[in-house]
Amino acid sequence: MYSETFKRLNILVLHGPNLNLLGKREPSIYGSVTLESINCLLKNEASSLVLDLECVQSNHEGVLVDVIHDSLNKHQGIIINAGAYTHTSIAIRDALSAVNIPTVEVHMSNIYKREDFRSYSYISAVVVGQISGFGVQSYKLGLYALVDFLRNGK
Ligand code: CA2
């Protein structure tokens, strides 16, 4: 009988600044769902998809860079909502480019329908793709897109 060694995918979900306030402040803009429940939803999806998933949130650019570096040899894919750092951070873009781990950029809001300064993402040039505008579902769609990319390729 032939047996194959099957390594489970381990996905990192990275949330940037202020996303810890989801569901607690400004629900008219960002909705009433908390970050904890988004993480819970993603963990449930991960268990259906038979993979491991770790969620990290930080308000600090350098911490996000460190977590991206630490994902080397640990995670096979990254989902990132870099929050406002999307539009400012060359350091996060360089970290993603350096580790070269397939990454999907997600945004709950449609960043192209908002203020002009949100229309530019420093990160989008170094990721597999971007999902923007589907609220909490952006994360779930991002996870499915990333897993499909990792398992089936382009
Ligand atoms: O739409 C997204 O997911 C964003 O990444 C959210 C960022 C924003 O700067 C990006 O342009 C688009 C802001 C996240 C702030 O989250 C808050 C949650 C509750 C209360 C205040 C802020």
PDB file of C-alpha atoms and ligand atoms in Angstrom:
ATOM      1  CA  MET A   1       0.000   0.000   0.000  1.00  0.00           C
ATOM      2  CA  TYR A   2       1.394   3.385  -1.067  1.00  0.00           C
ATOM      3  CA  SER A   3       1.207   6.164   1.513  1.00  0.00           C
ATOM      4  CA  GLU A   4       1.913   9.814   0.792  1.00  0.00           C
ATOM      5  CA  THR A   5       3.216  12.324   3.359  1.00  0.00           C
ATOM      6  CA  PHE A   6       0.774  15.247   3.350  1.00  0.00           C
ATOM      7  CA  LYS A   7       1.841  18.471   5.014  1.00  0.00           C
ATOM      8  CA  ARG A   8      -0.996  20.748   6.172  1.00  0.00           C
ATOM      9  CA  LEU A   9      -0.830  24.316   4.949  1.00  0.00           C
ATOM     10  CA  ASN A  10      -0.243  26.894   7.667  1.00  0.00           C
ATOM     11  CA  ILE A  11      -1.663  30.340   6.825  1.00  0.00           C
ATOM     12  CA  LEU A  12      -0.866  33.621   8.598  1.00  0.00           C
ATOM     13  CA  VAL A  13      -3.608  36.266   8.839  1.00  0.00           C
ATOM     14  CA  LEU A  14      -2.125  39.661   9.563  1.00  0.00           C
ATOM     15  CA  HIS A  15      -4.270  42.607  10.667  1.00  0.00           C
ATOM     16  CA  GLY A  16      -2.808  46.112  10.772  1.00  0.00           C
ATOM     17  CA  PRO A  17      -3.470  49.253  12.791  1.00  0.00           C
ATOM     18  CA  ASN A  18      -6.823  50.058  14.388  1.00  0.00           C
ATOM     19  CA  LEU A  19      -8.425  46.821  13.231  1.00  0.00           C
ATOM     20  CA  ASN A  20      -8.550  45.777  16.912  1.00  0.00           C
ATOM     21  CA  LEU A  21     -11.326  48.401  17.191  1.00  0.00           C
ATOM     22  CA  LEU A  22     -13.603  46.635  14.698  1.00  0.00           C
ATOM     23  CA  GLY A  23     -17.122  46.322  16.036  1.00  0.00           C
ATOM     24  CA  LYS A  24     -16.249  48.574  18.975  1.00  0.00           C
ATOM     25  CA  ARG A  25     -15.857  52.025  17.317  1.00  0.00           C
ATOM     26  CA  GLU A  26     -17.358  53.656  14.176  1.00  0.00           C
ATOM     27  CA  PRO A  27     -19.740  50.792  13.283  1.00  0.00           C
ATOM     28  CA  SER A  28     -21.341  53.008  10.614  1.00  0.00           C
ATOM     29  CA  ILE A  29     -18.104  52.796   8.594  1.00  0.00           C
ATOM     30  CA  TYR A  30     -16.603  49.426   9.524  1.00  0.00           C
ATOM     31  CA  GLY A  31     -19.651  47.457  10.698  1.00  0.00           C
ATOM     32  CA  SER A  32     -20.433  45.729  13.961  1.00  0.00           C
ATOM     33  CA  VAL A  33     -18.403  42.537  13.585  1.00  0.00           C
ATOM     34  CA  THR A  34     -15.423  42.326  15.957  1.00  0.00           C
ATOM     35  CA  LEU A  35     -11.915  41.232  15.004  1.00  0.00           C
ATOM     36  CA  GLU A  36     -12.293  38.282  17.377  1.00  0.00           C
ATOM     37  CA  SER A  37     -15.320  37.040  15.435  1.00  0.00           C
ATOM     38  CA  ILE A  38     -13.528  37.507  12.088  1.00  0.00           C
ATOM     39  CA  ASN A  39     -10.660  35.392  13.434  1.00  0.00           C
ATOM     40  CA  CYS A  40     -13.136  32.803  14.668  1.00  0.00           C
ATOM     41  CA  LEU A  41     -14.863  32.675  11.267  1.00  0.00           C
ATOM     42  CA  LEU A  42     -11.490  32.216   9.536  1.00  0.00           C
ATOM     43  CA  LYS A  43     -10.471  29.449  11.946  1.00  0.00           C
ATOM     44  CA  ASN A  44     -13.728  27.627  11.217  1.00  0.00           C
ATOM     45  CA  GLU A  45     -13.110  27.958   7.468  1.00  0.00           C
ATOM     46  CA  ALA A  46      -9.551  26.725   8.001  1.00  0.00           C
ATOM     47  CA  SER A  47     -10.746  23.615   9.752  1.00  0.00           C
ATOM     48  CA  SER A  48     -13.159  22.862   6.866  1.00  0.00           C
ATOM     49  CA  LEU A  49     -10.270  23.369   4.448  1.00  0.00           C
ATOM     50  CA  VAL A  50      -8.036  21.110   6.600  1.00  0.00           C
ATOM     51  CA  LEU A  51      -5.327  23.665   7.227  1.00  0.00           C
ATOM     52  CA  ASP A  52      -3.753  25.552  10.119  1.00  0.00           C
ATOM     53  CA  LEU A  53      -4.290  29.289  10.532  1.00  0.00           C
ATOM     54  CA  GLU A  54      -2.750  31.851  12.878  1.00  0.00           C
ATOM     55  CA  CYS A  55      -4.070  35.399  13.355  1.00  0.00           C
ATOM     56  CA  VAL A  56      -1.968  38.371  14.498  1.00  0.00           C
ATOM     57  CA  GLN A  57      -2.947  42.044  14.897  1.00  0.00           C
ATOM     58  CA  SER A  58      -0.572  44.910  15.572  1.00  0.00           C
ATOM     59  CA  ASN A  59      -0.775  48.691  15.544  1.00  0.00           C
ATOM     60  CA  HIS A  60       2.988  48.931  14.972  1.00  0.00           C
ATOM     61  CA  GLU A  61       4.671  48.858  11.574  1.00  0.00           C
ATOM     62  CA  GLY A  62       7.921  47.286  12.872  1.00  0.00           C
ATOM     63  CA  VAL A  63       6.022  44.521  14.648  1.00  0.00           C
ATOM     64  CA  LEU A  64       4.164  43.712  11.418  1.00  0.00           C
ATOM     65  CA  VAL A  65       7.528  43.583   9.598  1.00  0.00           C
ATOM     66  CA  ASP A  66       8.923  41.233  12.294  1.00  0.00           C
ATOM     67  CA  VAL A  67       5.894  38.939  12.056  1.00  0.00           C
ATOM     68  CA  ILE A  68       6.292  38.776   8.260  1.00  0.00           C
ATOM     69  CA  HIS A  69       9.987  37.844   8.695  1.00  0.00           C
ATOM     70  CA  ASP A  70       9.080  35.202  11.292  1.00  0.00           C
ATOM     71  CA  SER A  71       6.618  33.592   8.888  1.00  0.00           C
ATOM     72  CA  LEU A  72       9.528  32.195   6.839  1.00  0.00           C
ATOM     73  CA  ASN A  73       9.719  28.380   7.233  1.00  0.00           C
ATOM     74  CA  LYS A  74       6.471  28.495   9.240  1.00  0.00           C
ATOM     75  CA  HIS A  75       3.690  29.741   6.937  1.00  0.00           C
ATOM     76  CA  GLN A  76       3.082  28.892   3.309  1.00  0.00           C
ATOM     77  CA  GLY A  77       0.702  31.798   2.674  1.00  0.00           C
ATOM     78  CA  ILE A  78      -0.290  35.171   4.113  1.00  0.00           C
ATOM     79  CA  ILE A  79      -3.573  37.097   4.188  1.00  0.00           C
ATOM     80  CA  ILE A  80      -2.903  40.739   5.015  1.00  0.00           C
ATOM     81  CA  ASN A  81      -5.132  43.695   5.786  1.00  0.00           C
ATOM     82  CA  ALA A  82      -2.424  46.264   6.476  1.00  0.00           C
ATOM     83  CA  GLY A  83      -5.027  48.926   7.302  1.00  0.00           C
ATOM     84  CA  ALA A  84      -3.711  52.459   6.745  1.00  0.00           C
ATOM     85  CA  TYR A  85      -0.147  51.096   6.302  1.00  0.00           C
ATOM     86  CA  THR A  86      -1.389  49.833   2.926  1.00  0.00           C
ATOM     87  CA  HIS A  87      -1.097  53.397   1.677  1.00  0.00           C
ATOM     88  CA  THR A  88       2.153  54.391   3.399  1.00  0.00           C
ATOM     89  CA  SER A  89       4.428  51.471   4.185  1.00  0.00           C
ATOM     90  CA  ILE A  90       7.387  50.696   1.951  1.00  0.00           C
ATOM     91  CA  ALA A  91       8.758  48.651   4.896  1.00  0.00           C
ATOM     92  CA  ILE A  92       5.816  46.215   4.834  1.00  0.00           C
ATOM     93  CA  ARG A  93       6.009  45.953   1.035  1.00  0.00           C
ATOM     94  CA  ASP A  94       9.762  45.224   1.241  1.00  0.00           C
ATOM     95  CA  ALA A  95       9.209  42.594   3.967  1.00  0.00           C
ATOM     96  CA  LEU A  96       6.570  40.797   1.857  1.00  0.00           C
ATOM     97  CA  SER A  97       8.817  40.973  -1.164  1.00  0.00           C
ATOM     98  CA  ALA A  98      11.803  39.653   0.846  1.00  0.00           C
ATOM     99  CA  VAL A  99      10.054  36.596   2.292  1.00  0.00           C
ATOM    100  CA  ASN A 100       8.385  35.893  -1.067  1.00  0.00           C
ATOM    101  CA  ILE A 101       5.508  33.968   0.533  1.00  0.00           C
ATOM    102  CA  PRO A 102       2.310  33.987  -1.583  1.00  0.00           C
ATOM    103  CA  THR A 103       0.135  36.737  -0.104  1.00  0.00           C
ATOM    104  CA  VAL A 104      -3.412  37.986  -0.654  1.00  0.00           C
ATOM    105  CA  GLU A 105      -4.183  41.599   0.278  1.00  0.00           C
ATOM    106  CA  VAL A 106      -7.683  42.160   1.672  1.00  0.00           C
ATOM    107  CA  HIS A 107      -9.726  45.231   2.505  1.00  0.00           C
ATOM    108  CA  MET A 108     -13.219  45.310   3.923  1.00  0.00           C
ATOM    109  CA  SER A 109     -14.057  48.563   2.176  1.00  0.00           C
ATOM    110  CA  ASN A 110     -13.595  49.244  -1.542  1.00  0.00           C
ATOM    111  CA  ILE A 111     -10.455  51.380  -1.253  1.00  0.00           C
ATOM    112  CA  TYR A 112     -11.022  52.741  -4.808  1.00  0.00           C
ATOM    113  CA  LYS A 113     -14.387  54.271  -3.883  1.00  0.00           C
ATOM    114  CA  ARG A 114     -13.059  56.265  -0.922  1.00  0.00           C
ATOM    115  CA  GLU A 115     -10.628  59.166  -0.477  1.00  0.00           C
ATOM    116  CA  ASP A 116      -7.976  59.457  -3.218  1.00  0.00           C
ATOM    117  CA  PHE A 117      -5.149  58.633  -0.802  1.00  0.00           C
ATOM    118  CA  ARG A 118      -6.653  55.156  -0.267  1.00  0.00           C
ATOM    119  CA  SER A 119      -6.489  54.331  -3.980  1.00  0.00           C
ATOM    120  CA  TYR A 120      -2.779  53.614  -3.898  1.00  0.00           C
ATOM    121  CA  SER A 121      -1.544  50.417  -2.255  1.00  0.00           C
ATOM    122  CA  TYR A 122       2.209  49.968  -1.764  1.00  0.00           C
ATOM    123  CA  ILE A 123       1.524  46.288  -1.185  1.00  0.00           C
ATOM    124  CA  SER A 124      -0.473  45.327  -4.266  1.00  0.00           C
ATOM    125  CA  ALA A 125       2.600  45.041  -6.538  1.00  0.00           C
ATOM    126  CA  VAL A 126       4.100  42.249  -4.406  1.00  0.00           C
ATOM    127  CA  VAL A 127       1.000  40.114  -3.710  1.00  0.00           C
ATOM    128  CA  VAL A 128      -0.767  37.411  -5.690  1.00  0.00           C
ATOM    129  CA  GLY A 129      -3.957  39.484  -5.721  1.00  0.00           C
ATOM    130  CA  GLN A 130      -6.220  41.858  -3.838  1.00  0.00           C
ATOM    131  CA  ILE A 131      -9.829  41.579  -2.595  1.00  0.00           C
ATOM    132  CA  SER A 132     -11.494  44.837  -1.626  1.00  0.00           C
ATOM    133  CA  GLY A 133     -15.034  45.909  -0.818  1.00  0.00           C
ATOM    134  CA  PHE A 134     -16.852  42.832   0.493  1.00  0.00           C
ATOM    135  CA  GLY A 135     -16.836  43.660   4.191  1.00  0.00           C
ATOM    136  CA  VAL A 136     -15.975  40.743   6.457  1.00  0.00           C
ATOM    137  CA  GLN A 137     -16.429  38.400   3.462  1.00  0.00           C
ATOM    138  CA  SER A 138     -13.256  39.911   1.935  1.00  0.00           C
ATOM    139  CA  TYR A 139     -11.257  37.860   4.452  1.00  0.00           C
ATOM    140  CA  LYS A 140     -13.090  34.629   3.641  1.00  0.00           C
ATOM    141  CA  LEU A 141     -12.801  35.230  -0.114  1.00  0.00           C
ATOM    142  CA  GLY A 142      -9.120  36.041   0.394  1.00  0.00           C
ATOM    143  CA  LEU A 143      -8.560  32.772   2.253  1.00  0.00           C
ATOM    144  CA  TYR A 144     -10.286  30.740  -0.480  1.00  0.00           C
ATOM    145  CA  ALA A 145      -8.322  32.531  -3.214  1.00  0.00           C
ATOM    146  CA  LEU A 146      -5.018  31.958  -1.401  1.00  0.00           C
ATOM    147  CA  VAL A 147      -5.687  28.280  -0.726  1.00  0.00           C
ATOM    148  CA  ASP A 148      -6.745  27.722  -4.337  1.00  0.00           C
ATOM    149  CA  PHE A 149      -3.535  29.421  -5.496  1.00  0.00           C
ATOM    150  CA  LEU A 150      -1.374  27.328  -3.140  1.00  0.00           C
ATOM    151  CA  ARG A 151      -3.048  24.012  -3.954  1.00  0.00           C
ATOM    152  CA  ASN A 152      -3.785  24.421  -7.667  1.00  0.00           C
ATOM    153  CA  GLY A 153      -1.479  27.226  -8.832  1.00  0.00           C
ATOM    154  CA  LYS A 154      -2.541  29.945 -11.269  1.00  0.00           C
TER     155      LYS A 154
HETATM  156  O1  CA2 B   1     -11.075  48.603   4.167  1.00  0.00           O
HETATM  157  C1  CA2 B   1     -10.152  48.166   4.841  1.00  0.00           C
HETATM  158  O2  CA2 B   1     -10.107  47.030   5.290  1.00  0.00           O
HETATM  159  C2  CA2 B   1      -9.004  49.136   5.238  1.00  0.00           C
HETATM  160  O3  CA2 B   1      -7.787  48.402   5.166  1.00  0.00           O
HETATM  161  C3  CA2 B   1      -9.315  49.604   6.638  1.00  0.00           C
HETATM  162  C4  CA2 B   1      -8.303  50.631   7.131  1.00  0.00           C
HETATM  163  C5  CA2 B   1      -8.176  51.781   6.136  1.00  0.00           C
HETATM  164  O4  CA2 B   1      -7.157  52.672   6.549  1.00  0.00           O
HETATM  165  C6  CA2 B   1      -7.846  51.276   4.734  1.00  0.00           C
HETATM  166  O5  CA2 B   1      -7.793  52.377   3.862  1.00  0.00           O
HETATM  167  C7  CA2 B   1      -8.893  50.297   4.259  1.00  0.00           C
HETATM  168  C8  CA2 B   1      -8.738  51.229   8.472  1.00  0.00           C
HETATM  169  C9  CA2 B   1      -8.993  50.228   9.542  1.00  0.00           C
HETATM  170  C10 CA2 B   1      -9.473  50.973  10.757  1.00  0.00           C
HETATM  171  O6  CA2 B   1     -10.403  50.180  11.448  1.00  0.00           O
HETATM  172  C11 CA2 B   1     -11.188  50.799  12.371  1.00  0.00           C
HETATM  173  C12 CA2 B   1     -12.139  50.016  12.967  1.00  0.00           C
HETATM  174  C13 CA2 B   1     -12.990  50.573  13.867  1.00  0.00           C
HETATM  175  C14 CA2 B   1     -12.880  51.895  14.210  1.00  0.00           C
HETATM  176  C15 CA2 B   1     -11.921  52.677  13.628  1.00  0.00           C
HETATM  177  C16 CA2 B   1     -11.063  52.119  12.703  1.00  0.00           C
END
